[in-house]
Coordinates of C-alpha atoms and ligand atoms in Angstrom, one line a residue:
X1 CA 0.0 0.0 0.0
X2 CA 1.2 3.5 -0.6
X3 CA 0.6 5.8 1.7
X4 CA 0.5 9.6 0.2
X5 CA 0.0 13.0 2.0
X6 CA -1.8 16.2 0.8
X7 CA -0.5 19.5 1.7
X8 CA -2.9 22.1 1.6
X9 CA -6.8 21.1 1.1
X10 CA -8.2 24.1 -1.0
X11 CA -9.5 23.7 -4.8
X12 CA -6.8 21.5 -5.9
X13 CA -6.4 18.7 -3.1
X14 CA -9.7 18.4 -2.6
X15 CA -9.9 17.3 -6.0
X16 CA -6.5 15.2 -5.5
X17 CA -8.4 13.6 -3.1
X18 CA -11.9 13.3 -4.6
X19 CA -9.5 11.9 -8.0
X20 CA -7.8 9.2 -5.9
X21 CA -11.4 8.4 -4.2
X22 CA -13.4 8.0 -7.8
X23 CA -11.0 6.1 -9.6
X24 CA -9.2 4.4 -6.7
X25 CA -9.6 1.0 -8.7
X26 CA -8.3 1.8 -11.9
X27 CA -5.0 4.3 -10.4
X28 CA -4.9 0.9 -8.0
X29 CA -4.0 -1.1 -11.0
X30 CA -1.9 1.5 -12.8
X31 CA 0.5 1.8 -9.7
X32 CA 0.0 -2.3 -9.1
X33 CA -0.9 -2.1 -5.5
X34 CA -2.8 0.1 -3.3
X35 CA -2.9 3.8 -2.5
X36 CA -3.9 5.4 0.4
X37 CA -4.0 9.3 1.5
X38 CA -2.8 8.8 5.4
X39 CA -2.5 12.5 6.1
X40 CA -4.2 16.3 4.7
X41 CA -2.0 18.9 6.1
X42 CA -3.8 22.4 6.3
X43 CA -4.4 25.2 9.1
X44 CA -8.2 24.4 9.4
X45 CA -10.3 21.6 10.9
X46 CA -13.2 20.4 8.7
X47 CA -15.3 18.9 11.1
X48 CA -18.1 18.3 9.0
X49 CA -15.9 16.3 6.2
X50 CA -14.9 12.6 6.4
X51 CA -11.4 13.3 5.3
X52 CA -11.0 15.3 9.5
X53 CA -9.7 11.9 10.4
X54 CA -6.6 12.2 8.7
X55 CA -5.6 16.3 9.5
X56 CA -2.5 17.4 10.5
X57 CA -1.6 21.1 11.5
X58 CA 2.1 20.0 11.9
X59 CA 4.1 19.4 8.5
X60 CA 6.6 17.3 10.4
X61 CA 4.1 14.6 11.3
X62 CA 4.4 13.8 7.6
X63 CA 8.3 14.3 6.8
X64 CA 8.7 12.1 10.4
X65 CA 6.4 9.4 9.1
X66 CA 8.4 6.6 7.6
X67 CA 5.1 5.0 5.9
X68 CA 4.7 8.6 3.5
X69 CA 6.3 7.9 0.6
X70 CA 4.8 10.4 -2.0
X71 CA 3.4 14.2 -0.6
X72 CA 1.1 16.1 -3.0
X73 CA 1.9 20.1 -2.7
X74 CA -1.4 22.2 -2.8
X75 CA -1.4 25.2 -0.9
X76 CA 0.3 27.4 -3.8
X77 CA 2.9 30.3 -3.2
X78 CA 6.0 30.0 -2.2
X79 CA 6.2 29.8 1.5
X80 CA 5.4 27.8 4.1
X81 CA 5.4 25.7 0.5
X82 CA 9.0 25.6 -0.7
X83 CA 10.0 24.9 2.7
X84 CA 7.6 21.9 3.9
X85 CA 8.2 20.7 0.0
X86 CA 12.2 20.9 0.5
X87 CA 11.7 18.9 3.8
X88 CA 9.8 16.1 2.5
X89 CA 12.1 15.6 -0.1
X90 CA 15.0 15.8 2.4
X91 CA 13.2 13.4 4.1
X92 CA 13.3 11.2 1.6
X93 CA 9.9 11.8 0.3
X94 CA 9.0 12.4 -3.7
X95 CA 6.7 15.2 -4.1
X96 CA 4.5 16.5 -6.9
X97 CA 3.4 20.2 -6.8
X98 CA 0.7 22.1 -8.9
X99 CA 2.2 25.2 -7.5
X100 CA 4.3 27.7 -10.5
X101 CA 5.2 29.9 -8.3
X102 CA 7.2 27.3 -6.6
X103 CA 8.0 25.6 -9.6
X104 CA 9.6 28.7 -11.4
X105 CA 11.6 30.1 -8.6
X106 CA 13.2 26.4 -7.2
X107 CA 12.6 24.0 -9.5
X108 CA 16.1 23.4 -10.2
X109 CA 16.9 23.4 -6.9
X110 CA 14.3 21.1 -5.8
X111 CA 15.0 18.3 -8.6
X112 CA 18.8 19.0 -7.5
X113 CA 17.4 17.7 -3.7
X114 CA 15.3 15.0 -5.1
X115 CA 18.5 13.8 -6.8
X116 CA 20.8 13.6 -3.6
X117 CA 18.0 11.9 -1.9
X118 CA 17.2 9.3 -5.2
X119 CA 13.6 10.4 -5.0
X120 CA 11.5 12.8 -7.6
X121 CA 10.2 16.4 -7.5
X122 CA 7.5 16.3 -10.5
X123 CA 4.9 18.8 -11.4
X124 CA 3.2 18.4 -14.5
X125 CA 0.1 20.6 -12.9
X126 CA 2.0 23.5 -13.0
X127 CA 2.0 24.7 -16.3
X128 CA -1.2 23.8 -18.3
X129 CA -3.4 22.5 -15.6
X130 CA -4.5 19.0 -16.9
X131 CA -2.7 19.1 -20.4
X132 CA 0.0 16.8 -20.3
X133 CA 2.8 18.9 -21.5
X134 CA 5.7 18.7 -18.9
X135 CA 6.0 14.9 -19.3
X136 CA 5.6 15.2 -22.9
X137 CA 8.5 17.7 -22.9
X138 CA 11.0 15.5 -20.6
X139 CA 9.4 12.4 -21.7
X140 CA 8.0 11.9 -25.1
X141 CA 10.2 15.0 -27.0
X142 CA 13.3 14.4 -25.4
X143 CA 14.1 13.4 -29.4
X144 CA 14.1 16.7 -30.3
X145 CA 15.7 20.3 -30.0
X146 CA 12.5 22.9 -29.4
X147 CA 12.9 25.4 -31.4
X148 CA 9.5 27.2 -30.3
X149 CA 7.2 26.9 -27.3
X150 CA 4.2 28.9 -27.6
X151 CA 0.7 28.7 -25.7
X152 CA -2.1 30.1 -24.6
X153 CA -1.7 29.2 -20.5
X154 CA -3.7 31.9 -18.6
X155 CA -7.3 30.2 -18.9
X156 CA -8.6 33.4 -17.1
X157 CA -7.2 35.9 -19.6
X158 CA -8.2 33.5 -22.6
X159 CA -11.8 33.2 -21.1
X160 CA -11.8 37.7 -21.2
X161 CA -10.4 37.5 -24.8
X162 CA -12.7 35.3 -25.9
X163 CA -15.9 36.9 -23.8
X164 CA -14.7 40.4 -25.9
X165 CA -14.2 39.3 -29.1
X166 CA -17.7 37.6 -28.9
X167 CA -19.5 40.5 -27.3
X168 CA -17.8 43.2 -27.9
X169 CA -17.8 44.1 -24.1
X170 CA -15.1 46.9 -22.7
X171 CA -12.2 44.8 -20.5
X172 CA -13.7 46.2 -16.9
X173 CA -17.0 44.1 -17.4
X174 CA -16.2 41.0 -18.8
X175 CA -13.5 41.2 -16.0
X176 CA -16.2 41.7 -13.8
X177 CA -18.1 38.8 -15.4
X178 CA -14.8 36.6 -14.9
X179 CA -14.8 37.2 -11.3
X180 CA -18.4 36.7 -11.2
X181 CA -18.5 33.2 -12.8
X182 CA -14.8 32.5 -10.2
X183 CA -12.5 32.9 -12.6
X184 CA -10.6 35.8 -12.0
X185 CA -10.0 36.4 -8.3
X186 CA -10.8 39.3 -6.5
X187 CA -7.7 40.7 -7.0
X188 CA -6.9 39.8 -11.0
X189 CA -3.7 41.1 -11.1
X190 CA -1.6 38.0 -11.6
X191 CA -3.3 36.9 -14.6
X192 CA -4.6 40.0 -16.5
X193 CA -1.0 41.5 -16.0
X194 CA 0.2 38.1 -17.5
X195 CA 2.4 37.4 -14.7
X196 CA 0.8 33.9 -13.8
X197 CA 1.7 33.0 -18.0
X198 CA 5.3 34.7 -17.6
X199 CA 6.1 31.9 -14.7
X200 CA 4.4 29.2 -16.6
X201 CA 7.1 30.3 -19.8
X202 CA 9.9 30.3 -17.6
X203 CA 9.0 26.7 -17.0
X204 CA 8.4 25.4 -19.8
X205 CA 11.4 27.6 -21.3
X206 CA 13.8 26.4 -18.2
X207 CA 12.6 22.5 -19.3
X208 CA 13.4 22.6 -23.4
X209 CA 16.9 25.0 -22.2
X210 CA 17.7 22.6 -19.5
X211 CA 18.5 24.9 -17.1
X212 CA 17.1 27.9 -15.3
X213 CA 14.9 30.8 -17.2
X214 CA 14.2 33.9 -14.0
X215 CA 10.7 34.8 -14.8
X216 CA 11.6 38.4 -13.7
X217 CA 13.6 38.3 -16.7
X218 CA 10.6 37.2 -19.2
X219 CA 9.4 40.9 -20.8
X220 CA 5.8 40.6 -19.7
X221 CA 2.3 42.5 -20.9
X222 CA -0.9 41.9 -19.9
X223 CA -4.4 42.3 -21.4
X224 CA -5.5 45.1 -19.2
X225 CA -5.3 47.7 -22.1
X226 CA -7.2 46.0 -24.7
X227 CA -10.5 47.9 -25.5
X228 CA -13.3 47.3 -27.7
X229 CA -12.2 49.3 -30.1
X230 CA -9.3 47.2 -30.5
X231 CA -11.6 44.0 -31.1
X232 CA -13.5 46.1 -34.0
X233 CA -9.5 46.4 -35.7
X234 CA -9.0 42.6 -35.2
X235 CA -12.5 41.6 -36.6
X236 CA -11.4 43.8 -39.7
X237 CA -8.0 42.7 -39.9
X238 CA -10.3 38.8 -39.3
X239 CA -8.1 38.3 -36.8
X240 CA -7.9 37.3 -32.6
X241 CA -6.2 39.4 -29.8
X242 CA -4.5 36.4 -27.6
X243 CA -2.5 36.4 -24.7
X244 CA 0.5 34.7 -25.5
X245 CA 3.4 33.0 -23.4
X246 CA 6.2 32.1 -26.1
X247 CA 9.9 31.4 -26.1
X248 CA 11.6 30.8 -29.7
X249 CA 15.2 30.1 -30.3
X250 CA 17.3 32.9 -30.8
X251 CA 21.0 31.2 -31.6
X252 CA 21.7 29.6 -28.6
X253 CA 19.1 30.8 -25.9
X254 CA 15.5 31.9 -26.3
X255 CA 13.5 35.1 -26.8
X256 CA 11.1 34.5 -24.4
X257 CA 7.9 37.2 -23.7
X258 CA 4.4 37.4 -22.5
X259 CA 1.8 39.9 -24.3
X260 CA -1.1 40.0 -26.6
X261 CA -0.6 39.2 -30.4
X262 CA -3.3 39.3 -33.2
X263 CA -2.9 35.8 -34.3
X264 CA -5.0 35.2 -38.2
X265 CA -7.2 32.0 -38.6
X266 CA -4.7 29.5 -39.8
X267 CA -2.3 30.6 -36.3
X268 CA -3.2 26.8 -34.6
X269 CA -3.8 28.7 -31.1
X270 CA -6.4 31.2 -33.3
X271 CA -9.4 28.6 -31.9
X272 CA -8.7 28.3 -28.8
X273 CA -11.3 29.8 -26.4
X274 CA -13.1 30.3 -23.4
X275 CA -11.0 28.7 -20.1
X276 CA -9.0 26.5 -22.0
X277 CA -5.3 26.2 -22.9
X278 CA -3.0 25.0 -25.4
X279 CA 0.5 25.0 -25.9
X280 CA 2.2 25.2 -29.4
X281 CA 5.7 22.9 -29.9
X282 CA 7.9 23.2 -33.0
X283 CA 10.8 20.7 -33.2
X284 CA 13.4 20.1 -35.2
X285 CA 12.5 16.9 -35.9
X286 CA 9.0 16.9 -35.1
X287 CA 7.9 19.9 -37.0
X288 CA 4.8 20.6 -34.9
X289 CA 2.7 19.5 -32.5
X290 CA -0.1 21.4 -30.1
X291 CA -1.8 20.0 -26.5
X292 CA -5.3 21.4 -25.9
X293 CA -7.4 20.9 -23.1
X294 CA -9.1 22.0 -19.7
X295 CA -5.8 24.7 -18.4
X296 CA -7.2 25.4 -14.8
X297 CA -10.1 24.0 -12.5
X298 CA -10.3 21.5 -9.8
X299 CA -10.5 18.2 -11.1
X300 CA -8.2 19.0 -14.1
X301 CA -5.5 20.2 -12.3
X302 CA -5.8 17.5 -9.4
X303 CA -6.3 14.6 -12.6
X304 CA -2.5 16.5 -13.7
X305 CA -0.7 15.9 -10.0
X306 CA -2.8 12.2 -9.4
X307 CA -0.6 11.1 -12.8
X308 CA 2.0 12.5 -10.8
X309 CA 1.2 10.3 -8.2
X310 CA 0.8 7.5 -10.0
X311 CA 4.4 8.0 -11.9
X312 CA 5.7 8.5 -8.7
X313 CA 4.7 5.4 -7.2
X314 CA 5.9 3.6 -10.1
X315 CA 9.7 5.0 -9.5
X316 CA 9.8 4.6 -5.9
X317 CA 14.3 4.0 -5.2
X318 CA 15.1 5.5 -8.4
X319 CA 15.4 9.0 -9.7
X320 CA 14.7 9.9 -12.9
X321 CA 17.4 12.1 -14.8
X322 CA 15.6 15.7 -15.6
X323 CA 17.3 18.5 -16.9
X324 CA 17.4 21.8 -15.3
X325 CA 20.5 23.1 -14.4
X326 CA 20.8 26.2 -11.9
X327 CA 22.6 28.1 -13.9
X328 CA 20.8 31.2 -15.2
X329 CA 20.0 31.2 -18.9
X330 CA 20.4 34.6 -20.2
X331 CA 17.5 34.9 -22.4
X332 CA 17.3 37.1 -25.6
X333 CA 16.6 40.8 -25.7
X334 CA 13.1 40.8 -27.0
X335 CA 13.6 44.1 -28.5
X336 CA 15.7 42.7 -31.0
X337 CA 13.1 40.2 -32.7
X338 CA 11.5 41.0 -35.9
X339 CA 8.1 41.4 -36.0
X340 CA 5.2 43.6 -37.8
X341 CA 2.8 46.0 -35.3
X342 CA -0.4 47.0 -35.4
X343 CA -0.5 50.7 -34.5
X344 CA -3.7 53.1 -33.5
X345 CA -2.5 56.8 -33.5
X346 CA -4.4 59.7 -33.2
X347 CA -1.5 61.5 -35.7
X348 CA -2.3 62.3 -39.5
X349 CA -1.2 60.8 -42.4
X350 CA 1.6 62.6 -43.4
X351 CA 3.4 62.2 -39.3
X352 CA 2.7 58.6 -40.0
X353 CA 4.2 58.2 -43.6
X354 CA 7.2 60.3 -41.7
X355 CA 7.8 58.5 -38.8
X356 CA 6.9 54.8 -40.6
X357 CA 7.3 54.7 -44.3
X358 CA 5.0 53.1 -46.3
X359 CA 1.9 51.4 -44.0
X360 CA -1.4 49.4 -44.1
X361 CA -4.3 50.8 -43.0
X362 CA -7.2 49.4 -41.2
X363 CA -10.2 51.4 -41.6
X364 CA -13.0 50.7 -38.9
X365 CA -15.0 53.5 -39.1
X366 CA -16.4 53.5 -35.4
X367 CA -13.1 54.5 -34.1
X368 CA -13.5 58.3 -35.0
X369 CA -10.8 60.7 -34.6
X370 CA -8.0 58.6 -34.9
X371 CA -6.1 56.3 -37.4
X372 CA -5.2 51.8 -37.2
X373 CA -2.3 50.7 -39.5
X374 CA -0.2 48.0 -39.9
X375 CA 3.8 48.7 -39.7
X376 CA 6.2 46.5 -41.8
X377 CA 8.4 44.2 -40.3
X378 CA 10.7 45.5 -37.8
X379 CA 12.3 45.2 -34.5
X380 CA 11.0 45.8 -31.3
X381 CA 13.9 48.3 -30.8
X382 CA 13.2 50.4 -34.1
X383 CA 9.5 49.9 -33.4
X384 CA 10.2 51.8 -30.4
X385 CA 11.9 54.5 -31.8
X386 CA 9.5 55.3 -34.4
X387 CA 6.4 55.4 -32.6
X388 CA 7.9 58.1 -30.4
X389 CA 8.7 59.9 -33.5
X390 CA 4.9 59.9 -34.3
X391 CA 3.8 60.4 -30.8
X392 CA -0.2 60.0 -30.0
X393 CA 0.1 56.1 -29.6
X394 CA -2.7 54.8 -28.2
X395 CA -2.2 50.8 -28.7
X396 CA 0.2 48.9 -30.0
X397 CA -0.7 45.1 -30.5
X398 CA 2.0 42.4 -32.3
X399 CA 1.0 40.8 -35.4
X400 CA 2.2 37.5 -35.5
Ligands
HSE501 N1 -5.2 31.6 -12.8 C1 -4.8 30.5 -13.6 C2 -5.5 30.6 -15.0 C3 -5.0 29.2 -12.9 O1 -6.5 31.4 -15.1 O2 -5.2 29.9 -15.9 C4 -4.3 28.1 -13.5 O3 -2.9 28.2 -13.3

């Protein structure tokens, strides 16, 4: 029998335990014996809840239990969490997290523990709730160098995009709608500045580098700006505003940002709406490849950390390899990638044929008073430069 422990009994370890409790016989069989949850560590009682039995206040009743092979970390940010997860593993312990923040700031410090101790630190929840993409990367694509990783991974944000490009609504009510329906939290900051998809880059960025992207260092934009107005030039231009997370090659590291792009219809993330996520891969031998699927909720994201479970009972005395070195990867200067920019301006024609050259533009004859045009390609850097030549810039969005 294994015997597992739950850290933290909110949205996701409930559903780690409701997963392990519905399909007990089946994740039996996968692991070839049985699994038990012995303890649920969190600071409240839940009198009124079977699992009470088996509540602990006291993180060292699991690392001091020799019987708890495999912890489950639930409680999200990074402490008490990156300390009761380092002790379990020093314990001995392998340990699967849904938790990014975690993730992003020690993961390679935490496989580097599971190592010395010949145990595992997984956490295929973290990026992509239930979409299996971080065994895919160190399992399945291993094959391959990655020459792009790109995704939609902020199910929240996606959910906004899509709500406005169907409606039409202004950003402040179908944020309000968001946090209404549970989710956007009451404080959205995290995901609508795109912070929450900049840590879930750095991952996935730190695992096809093999060794350690600082999300701080991931140029981030969030969705915050976009109006309505902007949704009228994309339905013109018969394109999406998305919130993207990519990384792409750049010689030997990656540019690697977070912000909104207008992506046309044949872009394979272009469909992708409401809550849920995908991630984009291009390798070299590959070509491409794209997971889809439910990015956040309860039972995905606990369906995610149970697999983790269940690999981790099936490698109990052996570590497997996993590449992520501490060593910081200095990523690219995003300002030097190449790319075209949709521009809305409330300058005339002749500043913008100075400060741009030759341009495309969108008419959309709502937005009075003001002019939409697409730039050539350029860099971000010269970009820069020439819209504060033309001054009066009042969006920018990429055009992928
Ligand atoms: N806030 C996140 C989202 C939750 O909306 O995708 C999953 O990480």
């Amino acid at each position: 029998m294994i015997k597992i422990a739950v850290m933290g009994y909110g949205t996701i370890g409930s559903g780690v335990v409701q997963v392990i409790e519905t399909n007990q016989e089946s994740i039996c069989k996968k692991i070839g014996e049985g699994i038990e949850v012995k303890y649920i560590l969190d600071l409240r009682d839940f009198e009124d809840d079977p699992i009470q039995s088996k509540v602990v206040h006291d993180y060292q009743t699991i690392a001091q239990d020799p019987e708890i092979a495999i912890v489950v970390e639930s409680m999200g940010g990074i402490e008490p969490a990156y300390t009761f997860v380092k002790a379990m593993l020093s314990a001995g312990k392998s340990v699967t997290t849904s938790n990014k923040a975690l993730v992003a700031a020690h993961g390679a410090e935490l496989i580097a523990t599971a190592k010395e101790k010949n145990v595992n630190f997984m956490f295929e929840a973290s990026v992509g709730g239930g979409i299996p993409i971080i065994r895919a990367l160190n399992s399945c694509l291993t094959a391959d160098r990655i020459e792009e990783i790109s995704g939609i991974v902020n199910g929240t944000t996606n959910y906004m995009m899509t709500r406005m490009a169907e409606e039409g609504c202004e950003f402040d009510d179908v944020l309000r709608e968001a946090q209404e329906k549970g989710y956007a939290e009451k404080d959205p900051t995290a995901d609508i500045e795109g912070h929450d998809a900049g840590r879930k880059i750095a991952i996935l960025t730190s695992l096809i580098a093999g060794q350690q992207v600082d999300f701080e260092d991931v140029h981030t934009e969030g969705i915050s700006k976009i109006t309505a107005t902007d949704i009228l030039y994309a339905k013109k231009m018969d394109r999406v505003i998305k919130l993207l997370a990519t990384s792409r090659q750049a010689g030997d590291t990656y540019t690697v940002m977070v912000a909104p792009f207008l992506l046309p219809k044949d872009h394979p993330l272009y469909t992708v709406n409401g809550v849920f996520n995908a991630v984009f891969v291009h390798g070299n031998m590959l070509g491409d490849a794209m997971f889809y699927g439910s990015g956040a909720g309860s039972l995905p994201t606990a369906s995610a950390v149970v697999a983790d479970v269940v690999e981790l009972a099936k490698h109990i005395g052996r570590h497997i390899e996993l590449e992520w070195r501490p060593e910081k990867l200095e990523i690219a200067d995003y300002k030097q990638q190449t790319l075209r920019f949709f521009v809305r301006t409330g300058a005339d024609a002749d500043a913008i044929a100075q400060a741009f050259g030759s341009v495309t533009y969108i008419d959309v004859p709502e937005a009075e008073g003001e002019k939409g045009f697409l730039t050539g390609e350029m860099t971000e850097e010269a970009y820069e430069k020439k819209a504060e030549a033309l001054g009066d810039v009042r969006q920018m969005i990429r055009y992928s």
